[in-house]
Amino acid sequence: MAGNVKYFEGVVVTDKPRAPLTATGEELLKMLKIIENDIIPLTERGVETGSKMFGAAIMDKNHNCIHPDTNAESLCPTFHAEVKCIVSWSKKTPAKDRGPIAQSSIFLATHEPCMMCISSILWGGWNKCWYFFGYENTAEQGIPHDINTMHELWGVKSYRKQNKYLSTNSIMDAIKELPESSIKTECLELQAKLIKEYDRLSTKYHTEKVNNADNSLVLG
């Protein structure tokens, strides 16, 4: 089949872009709760060690958390949350199962993945990725490197959100598109709570990194 790439048994990626990601209100709420209950507690401890306030998780097809993780740049400069999540998950997942699980599961990032992380998600085999904050929000939180590096290295503002390998989507944008309902109200309330939490974590990171001898990040 010309122009097609076969990854795993029975799974074929064509040259056509994947369809946009969609989710129900209940699924969006489950993702917000994973951020609140599974990711933020890890991120709280990560910020204490001088790492940034980014997190990630791998979810099953029903949007249940398989593995949460957080940024660990204090351990390794390339341990953005997404990369750290993939590495940690890979260590506990048999090699023969990694591809099939990735293809059938969903990646979740608290912040839109940078060019290194979106590439890592692609190479890991995931074809669905949701994120909470977009690049503009991340820049407003005092970390503009995702936008800057993509522009400087590739001359673009963003990767293609739908391409033949994967599709990504914004949780906030998807919530905005929900019809008015009690589930939308609940999503918006939790969204506002999470925004405040990340504002707090951002302030903590930027305030404390100056006096943290272990934080020698070039792109801090």
Short mmCIF file of C-alpha atoms in Angstrom, two decimals:
data_model
loop_
_atom_site.label_atom_id
_atom_site.label_comp_id
_atom_site.label_asym_id
_atom_site.label_seq_id
_atom_site.Cartn_x
_atom_site.Cartn_y
_atom_site.Cartn_z
CA MET A 1 0.00 0.00 0.00
CA ALA A 2 2.00 2.99 -1.26
CA GLY A 3 2.46 5.86 1.14
CA ASN A 4 1.42 3.88 4.20
CA VAL A 5 3.54 3.06 7.24
CA LYS A 6 2.87 -0.12 9.22
CA TYR A 7 3.77 0.12 12.91
CA PHE A 8 2.42 -2.88 14.75
CA GLU A 9 0.55 -5.99 13.74
CA GLY A 10 -2.74 -4.90 12.26
CA VAL A 11 -2.08 -1.16 12.75
CA VAL A 12 -1.47 1.04 9.70
CA VAL A 13 -0.84 4.79 9.64
CA THR A 14 -1.77 6.40 6.32
CA ASP A 15 -0.62 9.66 4.77
CA LYS A 16 -3.98 11.22 5.56
CA PRO A 17 -4.17 13.35 8.73
CA ARG A 18 -5.93 11.71 11.63
CA ALA A 19 -9.36 12.97 12.60
CA PRO A 20 -9.57 15.67 15.29
CA LEU A 21 -9.79 14.38 18.85
CA THR A 22 -13.15 14.55 20.56
CA ALA A 23 -14.34 13.71 24.07
CA THR A 24 -17.57 13.73 26.01
CA GLY A 25 -18.08 15.97 29.01
CA GLU A 26 -17.63 12.97 31.29
CA GLU A 27 -14.31 12.08 29.61
CA LEU A 28 -13.07 15.66 29.88
CA LEU A 29 -13.97 15.70 33.57
CA LYS A 30 -12.05 12.45 34.11
CA MET A 31 -8.96 14.05 32.55
CA LEU A 32 -9.26 17.11 34.77
CA LYS A 33 -9.53 14.85 37.83
CA ILE A 34 -6.41 12.92 36.78
CA ILE A 35 -4.55 16.22 36.68
CA GLU A 36 -5.93 17.18 40.08
CA ASN A 37 -5.55 13.88 41.92
CA ASP A 38 -2.72 12.01 40.18
CA ILE A 39 -0.43 14.58 38.56
CA ILE A 40 -0.44 17.69 40.78
CA PRO A 41 0.70 15.85 43.96
CA LEU A 42 3.74 14.58 42.02
CA THR A 43 4.36 18.03 40.53
CA GLU A 44 4.21 19.63 43.97
CA ARG A 45 7.16 17.48 45.03
CA GLY A 46 8.92 18.04 41.70
CA VAL A 47 8.81 21.82 42.06
CA GLU A 48 10.36 21.41 45.51
CA THR A 49 13.46 19.91 43.84
CA GLY A 50 13.74 22.68 41.24
CA SER A 51 11.82 21.07 38.39
CA LYS A 52 9.16 22.90 36.38
CA MET A 53 5.42 22.59 37.05
CA PHE A 54 4.58 20.31 34.12
CA GLY A 55 2.97 16.89 34.35
CA ALA A 56 1.79 14.03 32.17
CA ALA A 57 -0.11 10.77 32.31
CA ILE A 58 -0.93 7.76 30.19
CA MET A 59 -4.63 6.85 30.16
CA ASP A 60 -6.39 3.76 28.92
CA LYS A 61 -9.08 4.01 26.22
CA ASN A 62 -11.68 4.73 28.92
CA HIS A 63 -9.67 7.70 30.22
CA ASN A 64 -8.53 5.94 33.39
CA CYS A 65 -5.02 6.73 34.58
CA ILE A 66 -2.41 4.06 33.83
CA HIS A 67 0.70 6.01 34.83
CA PRO A 68 1.10 9.63 36.03
CA ASP A 69 4.39 11.52 36.17
CA THR A 70 5.92 14.97 36.44
CA ASN A 71 8.82 17.06 35.20
CA ALA A 72 12.16 15.86 36.58
CA GLU A 73 14.72 18.17 34.99
CA SER A 74 16.61 18.17 38.27
CA LEU A 75 17.48 14.54 37.44
CA CYS A 76 18.12 15.05 33.71
CA PRO A 77 17.62 18.15 31.50
CA THR A 78 15.60 16.12 28.98
CA PHE A 79 13.21 14.77 31.61
CA HIS A 80 10.29 16.95 30.66
CA ALA A 81 7.12 15.47 32.12
CA GLU A 82 6.18 13.67 28.91
CA VAL A 83 9.62 12.11 28.43
CA LYS A 84 9.88 11.15 32.11
CA CYS A 85 6.40 9.61 31.91
CA ILE A 86 7.33 7.52 28.87
CA VAL A 87 10.63 6.38 30.40
CA SER A 88 9.07 5.40 33.74
CA TRP A 89 6.13 3.64 32.07
CA SER A 90 8.50 1.77 29.73
CA LYS A 91 10.50 0.43 32.67
CA LYS A 92 7.44 -1.31 34.09
CA THR A 93 5.90 -2.37 30.78
CA PRO A 94 7.25 -5.43 28.90
CA ALA A 95 8.83 -4.45 25.58
CA LYS A 96 6.44 -6.66 23.61
CA ASP A 97 3.45 -4.79 25.07
CA ARG A 98 4.61 -1.18 24.70
CA GLY A 99 3.59 -0.59 21.09
CA PRO A 100 0.13 -2.15 21.28
CA ILE A 101 -0.63 -0.42 24.61
CA ALA A 102 0.51 2.96 23.30
CA GLN A 103 -1.59 2.59 20.17
CA SER A 104 -4.71 1.80 22.18
CA SER A 105 -4.16 4.34 24.98
CA ILE A 106 -4.25 8.13 25.26
CA PHE A 107 -1.51 10.55 26.30
CA LEU A 108 -2.35 13.44 28.63
CA ALA A 109 -0.13 16.48 29.19
CA THR A 110 -0.80 19.36 31.55
CA HIS A 111 0.94 21.71 29.10
CA GLU A 112 1.03 21.42 25.33
CA PRO A 113 4.10 19.29 24.51
CA CYS A 114 7.24 21.00 23.25
CA MET A 115 8.86 19.77 20.03
CA MET A 116 10.98 17.23 21.93
CA CYS A 117 7.99 15.89 23.83
CA ILE A 118 5.51 15.70 20.96
CA SER A 119 8.20 13.81 19.03
CA SER A 120 8.72 11.46 21.99
CA ILE A 121 4.99 10.80 22.18
CA LEU A 122 4.98 10.03 18.45
CA TRP A 123 8.01 7.72 18.68
CA GLY A 124 6.42 6.00 21.67
CA GLY A 125 3.49 5.04 19.45
CA TRP A 126 0.67 7.21 20.82
CA ASN A 127 -1.76 8.62 18.29
CA LYS A 128 -3.96 10.60 20.70
CA CYS A 129 -2.76 13.39 22.98
CA TRP A 130 -4.78 15.82 25.10
CA TYR A 131 -3.29 18.86 26.85
CA PHE A 132 -4.65 21.36 29.38
CA PHE A 133 -2.63 24.57 28.86
CA GLY A 134 -1.68 25.71 25.35
CA TYR A 135 1.65 27.29 24.39
CA GLU A 136 0.38 30.82 25.01
CA ASN A 137 -0.63 29.89 28.56
CA THR A 138 2.78 28.33 29.20
CA ALA A 139 4.49 31.52 28.02
CA GLU A 140 2.25 33.55 30.34
CA GLN A 141 3.45 31.32 33.19
CA GLY A 142 6.97 32.58 32.51
CA ILE A 143 8.25 29.71 30.34
CA PRO A 144 8.25 30.72 26.64
CA HIS A 145 10.79 28.12 25.52
CA ASP A 146 8.25 25.85 23.80
CA ILE A 147 7.28 28.61 21.37
CA ASN A 148 10.78 30.06 21.03
CA THR A 149 12.60 26.81 20.31
CA MET A 150 10.04 25.72 17.73
CA HIS A 151 10.42 29.05 15.95
CA GLU A 152 14.22 29.15 16.16
CA LEU A 153 14.86 25.55 15.08
CA TRP A 154 12.05 24.92 12.61
CA GLY A 155 10.71 28.37 11.73
CA VAL A 156 7.14 27.43 12.70
CA LYS A 157 4.76 28.40 15.49
CA SER A 158 3.50 24.88 16.09
CA TYR A 159 3.53 21.28 14.91
CA ARG A 160 0.46 20.18 12.92
CA LYS A 161 -2.26 19.27 15.44
CA GLN A 162 -3.65 16.60 13.11
CA ASN A 163 -1.13 14.66 11.08
CA LYS A 164 -0.72 11.09 9.86
CA TYR A 165 0.90 10.01 13.13
CA LEU A 166 -1.29 11.57 15.81
CA SER A 167 -3.93 14.11 16.78
CA THR A 168 -3.80 16.52 19.70
CA ASN A 169 -6.45 18.72 21.24
CA SER A 170 -6.93 21.26 24.01
CA ILE A 171 -9.04 20.23 26.99
CA MET A 172 -10.05 23.84 27.58
CA ASP A 173 -11.16 24.30 23.98
CA ALA A 174 -13.15 21.06 24.10
CA ILE A 175 -14.89 22.14 27.32
CA LYS A 176 -15.80 25.45 25.70
CA GLU A 177 -17.53 23.56 22.88
CA LEU A 178 -19.69 21.45 25.22
CA PRO A 179 -23.42 22.18 25.26
CA GLU A 180 -24.65 23.91 28.40
CA SER A 181 -25.18 21.28 31.08
CA SER A 182 -24.30 20.36 34.65
CA ILE A 183 -21.26 18.43 33.43
CA LYS A 184 -19.96 21.50 31.57
CA THR A 185 -20.43 23.58 34.72
CA GLU A 186 -18.50 21.01 36.75
CA CYS A 187 -15.72 20.96 34.15
CA LEU A 188 -15.45 24.76 34.16
CA GLU A 189 -15.33 24.88 37.95
CA LEU A 190 -12.54 22.32 38.12
CA GLN A 191 -10.74 24.01 35.22
CA ALA A 192 -10.71 27.30 37.16
CA LYS A 193 -9.41 25.51 40.26
CA LEU A 194 -6.58 23.89 38.28
CA ILE A 195 -5.58 27.19 36.68
CA LYS A 196 -5.19 28.69 40.17
CA GLU A 197 -3.15 25.68 41.30
CA TYR A 198 -0.76 26.00 38.38
CA ASP A 199 -0.45 29.76 38.91
CA ARG A 200 0.63 28.95 42.47
CA LEU A 201 3.08 26.29 41.34
CA SER A 202 4.48 28.61 38.67
CA THR A 203 5.10 31.35 41.25
CA LYS A 204 6.74 28.84 43.57
CA TYR A 205 9.02 27.53 40.82
CA HIS A 206 10.15 30.96 39.64
CA THR A 207 10.64 32.25 43.19
CA GLU A 208 12.64 29.32 44.50
CA LYS A 209 14.75 28.39 41.45
CA VAL A 210 17.03 31.38 42.00
CA ASN A 211 18.29 29.97 45.31
CA ASN A 212 18.29 26.34 44.20
CA ALA A 213 21.88 25.30 43.57
CA ASP A 214 20.74 22.19 41.73
CA ASN A 215 18.78 24.19 39.17
CA SER A 216 21.37 25.01 36.52
CA LEU A 217 18.98 24.64 33.59
CA VAL A 218 20.00 26.67 30.56
CA LEU A 219 16.33 27.00 29.61
CA GLY A 220 15.02 27.45 33.12
#
